[in-house]
Protein backbone atom coordinates (compact mmCIF):
# COMPACT_ATOMS: atom_id res chain seq x y z
CA UNK A 1 0.00 0.00 0.00
CA UNK A 2 1.27 3.46 -0.89
CA UNK A 3 1.07 4.89 2.62
CA UNK A 4 3.89 6.80 4.32
CA UNK A 5 3.16 5.49 7.81
CA UNK A 6 2.74 1.87 6.64
CA UNK A 7 6.18 2.26 5.06
CA UNK A 8 7.64 3.60 8.31
CA UNK A 9 6.02 0.70 10.20
CA UNK A 10 7.52 -1.90 7.82
CA UNK A 11 10.92 -0.21 7.59
CA UNK A 12 10.72 0.85 3.92
CA UNK A 13 11.08 4.49 4.98
CA UNK A 14 13.42 5.32 7.85
CA UNK A 15 12.31 7.06 11.01
CA UNK A 16 13.74 7.41 14.48
CA UNK A 17 11.63 4.67 16.07
CA UNK A 18 11.47 4.95 19.85
CA UNK A 19 9.02 2.12 20.58
CA UNK A 20 7.55 -0.83 18.73
CA UNK A 21 5.37 -3.80 19.67
CA UNK A 22 3.00 -6.15 17.84
CA UNK A 23 0.30 -3.49 17.54
CA UNK A 24 1.95 -0.07 17.31
CA UNK A 25 5.05 1.91 16.36
CA UNK A 26 6.17 5.26 17.82
CA UNK A 27 8.73 7.60 16.25
CA UNK A 28 9.97 11.19 16.17
CA UNK A 29 7.88 13.63 14.16
CA UNK A 30 10.00 14.89 11.25
CA UNK A 31 8.77 18.47 11.78
CA UNK A 32 8.45 18.82 15.57
CA UNK A 33 5.99 21.39 16.90
CA UNK A 34 7.26 21.16 20.48
CA UNK A 35 10.51 20.18 22.24
CA UNK A 36 9.07 16.64 22.37
CA UNK A 37 6.90 15.55 19.45
CA UNK A 38 6.33 11.83 18.85
CA UNK A 39 3.95 10.07 16.49
CA UNK A 40 2.18 6.88 17.59
CA UNK A 41 0.61 4.71 14.86
CA UNK A 42 -1.10 1.36 14.70
CA UNK A 43 0.69 -1.19 12.51
CA UNK A 44 -2.70 -1.83 10.95
CA UNK A 45 -3.64 0.65 8.21
CA UNK A 46 -6.70 2.68 9.20
CA UNK A 47 -7.07 5.83 7.08
CA UNK A 48 -8.97 8.14 9.44
CA UNK A 49 -10.70 8.14 12.80
CA UNK A 50 -13.94 7.75 10.82
CA UNK A 51 -12.73 4.29 9.77
CA UNK A 52 -12.34 2.89 13.29
CA UNK A 53 -14.73 0.08 14.20
CA UNK A 54 -15.62 -1.59 17.47
CA UNK A 55 -13.03 -4.28 16.87
CA UNK A 56 -10.33 -1.57 17.09
CA UNK A 57 -11.21 -0.46 20.62
CA UNK A 58 -8.36 -2.39 22.20
CA UNK A 59 -5.89 -1.10 19.62
CA UNK A 60 -6.86 2.52 20.18
CA UNK A 61 -6.72 2.04 23.94
CA UNK A 62 -3.25 0.55 23.56
CA UNK A 63 -2.12 3.58 21.52
CA UNK A 64 -3.31 5.92 24.27
CA UNK A 65 -1.78 3.82 27.04
CA UNK A 66 1.58 3.67 25.26
CA UNK A 67 1.40 7.45 24.76
CA UNK A 68 1.14 7.87 28.52
CA UNK A 69 4.07 5.52 29.11
CA UNK A 70 6.24 7.31 26.54
CA UNK A 71 5.33 10.64 28.16
CA UNK A 72 6.57 9.29 31.49
CA UNK A 73 9.79 8.05 29.90
CA UNK A 74 10.36 11.45 28.30
CA UNK A 75 9.81 13.09 31.69
CA UNK A 76 6.99 15.30 30.44
CA UNK A 77 4.15 13.52 32.24
CA UNK A 78 4.17 15.56 35.44
CA UNK A 79 4.28 18.96 33.70
CA UNK A 80 1.73 17.74 31.17
CA UNK A 81 1.45 17.12 27.49
CA UNK A 82 -1.02 16.83 24.66
CA UNK A 83 -2.05 13.56 23.01
CA UNK A 84 -4.11 14.42 19.93
CA UNK A 85 -5.48 12.84 16.79
CA UNK A 86 -6.50 14.93 13.78
CA UNK A 87 -9.29 13.84 11.42
CA UNK A 88 -9.74 14.93 7.81
CA UNK A 89 -9.60 18.48 6.46
CA UNK A 90 -11.04 20.46 9.37
CA UNK A 91 -8.97 18.48 11.85
CA UNK A 92 -5.79 19.22 9.90
CA UNK A 93 -4.99 15.61 9.00
CA UNK A 94 -2.28 15.36 6.31
CA UNK A 95 -1.20 11.70 6.57
CA UNK A 96 -4.10 9.30 6.06
CA UNK A 97 -3.04 6.53 8.43
CA UNK A 98 -4.34 7.28 11.90
CA UNK A 99 -1.81 8.54 14.39
CA UNK A 100 -1.65 10.21 17.78
CA UNK A 101 0.65 13.19 18.29
CA UNK A 102 2.40 13.25 21.67
CA UNK A 103 3.48 16.86 22.24
CA UNK A 104 5.28 18.17 25.31
CA UNK A 105 8.12 20.14 26.77
CA UNK A 106 6.35 23.50 26.54
CA UNK A 107 3.04 25.04 27.54
CA UNK A 108 0.34 24.67 24.90
CA UNK A 109 -2.51 27.05 24.27
CA UNK A 110 -6.22 26.35 24.22
CA UNK A 111 -8.15 26.65 21.99
CA UNK A 112 -5.79 25.22 19.34
CA UNK A 113 -5.24 27.23 16.18
P1 LIG B 1 -1.31 15.17 10.68
O1 LIG B 1 -1.17 16.56 10.11
O2 LIG B 1 -2.07 15.09 11.95
O3 LIG B 1 -1.76 14.18 9.65
O4 LIG B 1 0.17 14.77 11.11
C1 LIG B 1 1.11 14.21 10.26
C2 LIG B 1 2.44 14.36 10.95
O5 LIG B 1 3.37 13.49 10.33
C3 LIG B 1 3.03 15.77 10.85
O6 LIG B 1 3.27 16.27 12.16
C4 LIG B 1 4.32 15.57 10.07
O7 LIG B 1 5.37 16.40 10.49
C5 LIG B 1 4.61 14.10 10.32
N1 LIG B 1 5.41 13.46 9.29
C6 LIG B 1 5.25 13.56 7.95
N2 LIG B 1 6.18 12.82 7.31
C7 LIG B 1 6.93 12.24 8.27
C8 LIG B 1 8.05 11.36 8.26
N3 LIG B 1 8.59 10.90 7.11
N4 LIG B 1 8.58 10.97 9.43
C9 LIG B 1 8.06 11.42 10.59
N5 LIG B 1 7.00 12.23 10.68
C10 LIG B 1 6.45 12.64 9.54
ZN1 LIG C 1 -0.97 3.06 6.26
mmCIF file with all atom_site columns, C-alpha atoms and ligand atoms in Angstrom:
data_model
loop_
_atom_site.group_PDB
_atom_site.id
_atom_site.type_symbol
_atom_site.label_atom_id
_atom_site.label_alt_id
_atom_site.label_comp_id
_atom_site.label_asym_id
_atom_site.label_entity_id
_atom_site.label_seq_id
_atom_site.pdbx_PDB_ins_code
_atom_site.Cartn_x
_atom_site.Cartn_y
_atom_site.Cartn_z
_atom_site.occupancy
_atom_site.B_iso_or_equiv
_atom_site.pdbx_formal_charge
_atom_site.auth_seq_id
_atom_site.auth_comp_id
_atom_site.auth_asym_id
_atom_site.auth_atom_id
_atom_site.pdbx_PDB_model_num
ATOM   1   C  CA  . UNK A 1 1   ? 0.000   0.000  0.000  1.00 0.00 ? 1   UNK A CA  1
ATOM   2   C  CA  . UNK A 1 2   ? 1.265   3.463  -0.889 1.00 0.00 ? 2   UNK A CA  1
ATOM   3   C  CA  . UNK A 1 3   ? 1.075   4.887  2.621  1.00 0.00 ? 3   UNK A CA  1
ATOM   4   C  CA  . UNK A 1 4   ? 3.893   6.796  4.318  1.00 0.00 ? 4   UNK A CA  1
ATOM   5   C  CA  . UNK A 1 5   ? 3.157   5.489  7.808  1.00 0.00 ? 5   UNK A CA  1
ATOM   6   C  CA  . UNK A 1 6   ? 2.738   1.871  6.636  1.00 0.00 ? 6   UNK A CA  1
ATOM   7   C  CA  . UNK A 1 7   ? 6.182   2.260  5.063  1.00 0.00 ? 7   UNK A CA  1
ATOM   8   C  CA  . UNK A 1 8   ? 7.640   3.597  8.306  1.00 0.00 ? 8   UNK A CA  1
ATOM   9   C  CA  . UNK A 1 9   ? 6.017   0.700  10.199 1.00 0.00 ? 9   UNK A CA  1
ATOM   10  C  CA  . UNK A 1 10  ? 7.515   -1.899 7.822  1.00 0.00 ? 10  UNK A CA  1
ATOM   11  C  CA  . UNK A 1 11  ? 10.918  -0.209 7.589  1.00 0.00 ? 11  UNK A CA  1
ATOM   12  C  CA  . UNK A 1 12  ? 10.720  0.853  3.916  1.00 0.00 ? 12  UNK A CA  1
ATOM   13  C  CA  . UNK A 1 13  ? 11.076  4.489  4.979  1.00 0.00 ? 13  UNK A CA  1
ATOM   14  C  CA  . UNK A 1 14  ? 13.424  5.318  7.851  1.00 0.00 ? 14  UNK A CA  1
ATOM   15  C  CA  . UNK A 1 15  ? 12.306  7.059  11.005 1.00 0.00 ? 15  UNK A CA  1
ATOM   16  C  CA  . UNK A 1 16  ? 13.736  7.411  14.481 1.00 0.00 ? 16  UNK A CA  1
ATOM   17  C  CA  . UNK A 1 17  ? 11.631  4.669  16.067 1.00 0.00 ? 17  UNK A CA  1
ATOM   18  C  CA  . UNK A 1 18  ? 11.473  4.954  19.852 1.00 0.00 ? 18  UNK A CA  1
ATOM   19  C  CA  . UNK A 1 19  ? 9.021   2.121  20.577 1.00 0.00 ? 19  UNK A CA  1
ATOM   20  C  CA  . UNK A 1 20  ? 7.553   -0.832 18.731 1.00 0.00 ? 20  UNK A CA  1
ATOM   21  C  CA  . UNK A 1 21  ? 5.372   -3.799 19.672 1.00 0.00 ? 21  UNK A CA  1
ATOM   22  C  CA  . UNK A 1 22  ? 3.000   -6.147 17.837 1.00 0.00 ? 22  UNK A CA  1
ATOM   23  C  CA  . UNK A 1 23  ? 0.300   -3.487 17.542 1.00 0.00 ? 23  UNK A CA  1
ATOM   24  C  CA  . UNK A 1 24  ? 1.947   -0.071 17.310 1.00 0.00 ? 24  UNK A CA  1
ATOM   25  C  CA  . UNK A 1 25  ? 5.050   1.912  16.364 1.00 0.00 ? 25  UNK A CA  1
ATOM   26  C  CA  . UNK A 1 26  ? 6.168   5.265  17.819 1.00 0.00 ? 26  UNK A CA  1
ATOM   27  C  CA  . UNK A 1 27  ? 8.732   7.598  16.254 1.00 0.00 ? 27  UNK A CA  1
ATOM   28  C  CA  . UNK A 1 28  ? 9.965   11.193 16.173 1.00 0.00 ? 28  UNK A CA  1
ATOM   29  C  CA  . UNK A 1 29  ? 7.877   13.626 14.161 1.00 0.00 ? 29  UNK A CA  1
ATOM   30  C  CA  . UNK A 1 30  ? 10.002  14.885 11.248 1.00 0.00 ? 30  UNK A CA  1
ATOM   31  C  CA  . UNK A 1 31  ? 8.771   18.473 11.783 1.00 0.00 ? 31  UNK A CA  1
ATOM   32  C  CA  . UNK A 1 32  ? 8.453   18.819 15.567 1.00 0.00 ? 32  UNK A CA  1
ATOM   33  C  CA  . UNK A 1 33  ? 5.994   21.390 16.899 1.00 0.00 ? 33  UNK A CA  1
ATOM   34  C  CA  . UNK A 1 34  ? 7.256   21.159 20.483 1.00 0.00 ? 34  UNK A CA  1
ATOM   35  C  CA  . UNK A 1 35  ? 10.508  20.180 22.241 1.00 0.00 ? 35  UNK A CA  1
ATOM   36  C  CA  . UNK A 1 36  ? 9.065   16.643 22.374 1.00 0.00 ? 36  UNK A CA  1
ATOM   37  C  CA  . UNK A 1 37  ? 6.895   15.546 19.446 1.00 0.00 ? 37  UNK A CA  1
ATOM   38  C  CA  . UNK A 1 38  ? 6.333   11.830 18.851 1.00 0.00 ? 38  UNK A CA  1
ATOM   39  C  CA  . UNK A 1 39  ? 3.947   10.070 16.489 1.00 0.00 ? 39  UNK A CA  1
ATOM   40  C  CA  . UNK A 1 40  ? 2.176   6.878  17.586 1.00 0.00 ? 40  UNK A CA  1
ATOM   41  C  CA  . UNK A 1 41  ? 0.613   4.710  14.859 1.00 0.00 ? 41  UNK A CA  1
ATOM   42  C  CA  . UNK A 1 42  ? -1.104  1.356  14.698 1.00 0.00 ? 42  UNK A CA  1
ATOM   43  C  CA  . UNK A 1 43  ? 0.695   -1.195 12.509 1.00 0.00 ? 43  UNK A CA  1
ATOM   44  C  CA  . UNK A 1 44  ? -2.705  -1.833 10.948 1.00 0.00 ? 44  UNK A CA  1
ATOM   45  C  CA  . UNK A 1 45  ? -3.640  0.650  8.210  1.00 0.00 ? 45  UNK A CA  1
ATOM   46  C  CA  . UNK A 1 46  ? -6.699  2.681  9.198  1.00 0.00 ? 46  UNK A CA  1
ATOM   47  C  CA  . UNK A 1 47  ? -7.072  5.831  7.084  1.00 0.00 ? 47  UNK A CA  1
ATOM   48  C  CA  . UNK A 1 48  ? -8.966  8.145  9.440  1.00 0.00 ? 48  UNK A CA  1
ATOM   49  C  CA  . UNK A 1 49  ? -10.704 8.136  12.800 1.00 0.00 ? 49  UNK A CA  1
ATOM   50  C  CA  . UNK A 1 50  ? -13.944 7.747  10.821 1.00 0.00 ? 50  UNK A CA  1
ATOM   51  C  CA  . UNK A 1 51  ? -12.729 4.289  9.767  1.00 0.00 ? 51  UNK A CA  1
ATOM   52  C  CA  . UNK A 1 52  ? -12.337 2.895  13.289 1.00 0.00 ? 52  UNK A CA  1
ATOM   53  C  CA  . UNK A 1 53  ? -14.731 0.084  14.198 1.00 0.00 ? 53  UNK A CA  1
ATOM   54  C  CA  . UNK A 1 54  ? -15.618 -1.585 17.471 1.00 0.00 ? 54  UNK A CA  1
ATOM   55  C  CA  . UNK A 1 55  ? -13.029 -4.282 16.873 1.00 0.00 ? 55  UNK A CA  1
ATOM   56  C  CA  . UNK A 1 56  ? -10.329 -1.572 17.085 1.00 0.00 ? 56  UNK A CA  1
ATOM   57  C  CA  . UNK A 1 57  ? -11.209 -0.459 20.620 1.00 0.00 ? 57  UNK A CA  1
ATOM   58  C  CA  . UNK A 1 58  ? -8.360  -2.393 22.198 1.00 0.00 ? 58  UNK A CA  1
ATOM   59  C  CA  . UNK A 1 59  ? -5.891  -1.104 19.619 1.00 0.00 ? 59  UNK A CA  1
ATOM   60  C  CA  . UNK A 1 60  ? -6.856  2.519  20.184 1.00 0.00 ? 60  UNK A CA  1
ATOM   61  C  CA  . UNK A 1 61  ? -6.724  2.040  23.944 1.00 0.00 ? 61  UNK A CA  1
ATOM   62  C  CA  . UNK A 1 62  ? -3.253  0.552  23.564 1.00 0.00 ? 62  UNK A CA  1
ATOM   63  C  CA  . UNK A 1 63  ? -2.116  3.578  21.525 1.00 0.00 ? 63  UNK A CA  1
ATOM   64  C  CA  . UNK A 1 64  ? -3.312  5.917  24.266 1.00 0.00 ? 64  UNK A CA  1
ATOM   65  C  CA  . UNK A 1 65  ? -1.782  3.819  27.044 1.00 0.00 ? 65  UNK A CA  1
ATOM   66  C  CA  . UNK A 1 66  ? 1.581   3.669  25.256 1.00 0.00 ? 66  UNK A CA  1
ATOM   67  C  CA  . UNK A 1 67  ? 1.397   7.447  24.756 1.00 0.00 ? 67  UNK A CA  1
ATOM   68  C  CA  . UNK A 1 68  ? 1.143   7.873  28.520 1.00 0.00 ? 68  UNK A CA  1
ATOM   69  C  CA  . UNK A 1 69  ? 4.073   5.525  29.107 1.00 0.00 ? 69  UNK A CA  1
ATOM   70  C  CA  . UNK A 1 70  ? 6.236   7.310  26.540 1.00 0.00 ? 70  UNK A CA  1
ATOM   71  C  CA  . UNK A 1 71  ? 5.329   10.644 28.160 1.00 0.00 ? 71  UNK A CA  1
ATOM   72  C  CA  . UNK A 1 72  ? 6.566   9.288  31.492 1.00 0.00 ? 72  UNK A CA  1
ATOM   73  C  CA  . UNK A 1 73  ? 9.786   8.048  29.896 1.00 0.00 ? 73  UNK A CA  1
ATOM   74  C  CA  . UNK A 1 74  ? 10.364  11.448 28.304 1.00 0.00 ? 74  UNK A CA  1
ATOM   75  C  CA  . UNK A 1 75  ? 9.811   13.092 31.689 1.00 0.00 ? 75  UNK A CA  1
ATOM   76  C  CA  . UNK A 1 76  ? 6.992   15.295 30.435 1.00 0.00 ? 76  UNK A CA  1
ATOM   77  C  CA  . UNK A 1 77  ? 4.150   13.520 32.239 1.00 0.00 ? 77  UNK A CA  1
ATOM   78  C  CA  . UNK A 1 78  ? 4.170   15.562 35.436 1.00 0.00 ? 78  UNK A CA  1
ATOM   79  C  CA  . UNK A 1 79  ? 4.281   18.956 33.702 1.00 0.00 ? 79  UNK A CA  1
ATOM   80  C  CA  . UNK A 1 80  ? 1.731   17.744 31.171 1.00 0.00 ? 80  UNK A CA  1
ATOM   81  C  CA  . UNK A 1 81  ? 1.452   17.120 27.486 1.00 0.00 ? 81  UNK A CA  1
ATOM   82  C  CA  . UNK A 1 82  ? -1.018  16.832 24.661 1.00 0.00 ? 82  UNK A CA  1
ATOM   83  C  CA  . UNK A 1 83  ? -2.053  13.560 23.007 1.00 0.00 ? 83  UNK A CA  1
ATOM   84  C  CA  . UNK A 1 84  ? -4.110  14.422 19.927 1.00 0.00 ? 84  UNK A CA  1
ATOM   85  C  CA  . UNK A 1 85  ? -5.483  12.844 16.788 1.00 0.00 ? 85  UNK A CA  1
ATOM   86  C  CA  . UNK A 1 86  ? -6.497  14.934 13.776 1.00 0.00 ? 86  UNK A CA  1
ATOM   87  C  CA  . UNK A 1 87  ? -9.288  13.842 11.425 1.00 0.00 ? 87  UNK A CA  1
ATOM   88  C  CA  . UNK A 1 88  ? -9.737  14.925 7.806  1.00 0.00 ? 88  UNK A CA  1
ATOM   89  C  CA  . UNK A 1 89  ? -9.597  18.477 6.463  1.00 0.00 ? 89  UNK A CA  1
ATOM   90  C  CA  . UNK A 1 90  ? -11.041 20.462 9.367  1.00 0.00 ? 90  UNK A CA  1
ATOM   91  C  CA  . UNK A 1 91  ? -8.971  18.476 11.849 1.00 0.00 ? 91  UNK A CA  1
ATOM   92  C  CA  . UNK A 1 92  ? -5.787  19.221 9.903  1.00 0.00 ? 92  UNK A CA  1
ATOM   93  C  CA  . UNK A 1 93  ? -4.992  15.612 8.998  1.00 0.00 ? 93  UNK A CA  1
ATOM   94  C  CA  . UNK A 1 94  ? -2.281  15.360 6.312  1.00 0.00 ? 94  UNK A CA  1
ATOM   95  C  CA  . UNK A 1 95  ? -1.203  11.702 6.573  1.00 0.00 ? 95  UNK A CA  1
ATOM   96  C  CA  . UNK A 1 96  ? -4.096  9.297  6.055  1.00 0.00 ? 96  UNK A CA  1
ATOM   97  C  CA  . UNK A 1 97  ? -3.044  6.535  8.426  1.00 0.00 ? 97  UNK A CA  1
ATOM   98  C  CA  . UNK A 1 98  ? -4.340  7.285  11.901 1.00 0.00 ? 98  UNK A CA  1
ATOM   99  C  CA  . UNK A 1 99  ? -1.807  8.541  14.393 1.00 0.00 ? 99  UNK A CA  1
ATOM   100 C  CA  . UNK A 1 100 ? -1.646  10.207 17.777 1.00 0.00 ? 100 UNK A CA  1
ATOM   101 C  CA  . UNK A 1 101 ? 0.649   13.192 18.291 1.00 0.00 ? 101 UNK A CA  1
ATOM   102 C  CA  . UNK A 1 102 ? 2.401   13.254 21.671 1.00 0.00 ? 102 UNK A CA  1
ATOM   103 C  CA  . UNK A 1 103 ? 3.483   16.856 22.244 1.00 0.00 ? 103 UNK A CA  1
ATOM   104 C  CA  . UNK A 1 104 ? 5.275   18.173 25.307 1.00 0.00 ? 104 UNK A CA  1
ATOM   105 C  CA  . UNK A 1 105 ? 8.119   20.144 26.772 1.00 0.00 ? 105 UNK A CA  1
ATOM   106 C  CA  . UNK A 1 106 ? 6.355   23.497 26.540 1.00 0.00 ? 106 UNK A CA  1
ATOM   107 C  CA  . UNK A 1 107 ? 3.044   25.037 27.537 1.00 0.00 ? 107 UNK A CA  1
ATOM   108 C  CA  . UNK A 1 108 ? 0.340   24.672 24.903 1.00 0.00 ? 108 UNK A CA  1
ATOM   109 C  CA  . UNK A 1 109 ? -2.509  27.048 24.267 1.00 0.00 ? 109 UNK A CA  1
ATOM   110 C  CA  . UNK A 1 110 ? -6.215  26.347 24.219 1.00 0.00 ? 110 UNK A CA  1
ATOM   111 C  CA  . UNK A 1 111 ? -8.149  26.653 21.985 1.00 0.00 ? 111 UNK A CA  1
ATOM   112 C  CA  . UNK A 1 112 ? -5.787  25.215 19.345 1.00 0.00 ? 112 UNK A CA  1
ATOM   113 C  CA  . UNK A 1 113 ? -5.243  27.233 16.177 1.00 0.00 ? 113 UNK A CA  1
HETATM 114 P  P1  . LIG B 2 .   ? -1.305  15.169 10.683 1.00 0.00 ? 1   LIG B P1  1
HETATM 115 O  O1  . LIG B 2 .   ? -1.172  16.565 10.114 1.00 0.00 ? 1   LIG B O1  1
HETATM 116 O  O2  . LIG B 2 .   ? -2.071  15.091 11.950 1.00 0.00 ? 1   LIG B O2  1
HETATM 117 O  O3  . LIG B 2 .   ? -1.762  14.179 9.650  1.00 0.00 ? 1   LIG B O3  1
HETATM 118 O  O4  . LIG B 2 .   ? 0.174   14.770 11.114 1.00 0.00 ? 1   LIG B O4  1
HETATM 119 C  C1  . LIG B 2 .   ? 1.110   14.209 10.260 1.00 0.00 ? 1   LIG B C1  1
HETATM 120 C  C2  . LIG B 2 .   ? 2.437   14.359 10.947 1.00 0.00 ? 1   LIG B C2  1
HETATM 121 O  O5  . LIG B 2 .   ? 3.366   13.486 10.326 1.00 0.00 ? 1   LIG B O5  1
HETATM 122 C  C3  . LIG B 2 .   ? 3.029   15.772 10.848 1.00 0.00 ? 1   LIG B C3  1
HETATM 123 O  O6  . LIG B 2 .   ? 3.273   16.271 12.157 1.00 0.00 ? 1   LIG B O6  1
HETATM 124 C  C4  . LIG B 2 .   ? 4.322   15.565 10.067 1.00 0.00 ? 1   LIG B C4  1
HETATM 125 O  O7  . LIG B 2 .   ? 5.372   16.395 10.492 1.00 0.00 ? 1   LIG B O7  1
HETATM 126 C  C5  . LIG B 2 .   ? 4.613   14.105 10.321 1.00 0.00 ? 1   LIG B C5  1
HETATM 127 N  N1  . LIG B 2 .   ? 5.414   13.461 9.288  1.00 0.00 ? 1   LIG B N1  1
HETATM 128 C  C6  . LIG B 2 .   ? 5.253   13.561 7.950  1.00 0.00 ? 1   LIG B C6  1
HETATM 129 N  N2  . LIG B 2 .   ? 6.175   12.822 7.311  1.00 0.00 ? 1   LIG B N2  1
HETATM 130 C  C7  . LIG B 2 .   ? 6.927   12.237 8.271  1.00 0.00 ? 1   LIG B C7  1
HETATM 131 C  C8  . LIG B 2 .   ? 8.053   11.357 8.259  1.00 0.00 ? 1   LIG B C8  1
HETATM 132 N  N3  . LIG B 2 .   ? 8.587   10.899 7.106  1.00 0.00 ? 1   LIG B N3  1
HETATM 133 N  N4  . LIG B 2 .   ? 8.579   10.968 9.429  1.00 0.00 ? 1   LIG B N4  1
HETATM 134 C  C9  . LIG B 2 .   ? 8.056   11.416 10.590 1.00 0.00 ? 1   LIG B C9  1
HETATM 135 N  N5  . LIG B 2 .   ? 6.999   12.232 10.684 1.00 0.00 ? 1   LIG B N5  1
HETATM 136 C  C10 . LIG B 2 .   ? 6.447   12.645 9.540  1.00 0.00 ? 1   LIG B C10 1
HETATM 137 ZN ZN1 . LIG B 2 .   ? -0.968  3.061  6.259  1.00 0.00 ? 2   LIG B ZN1 1
#
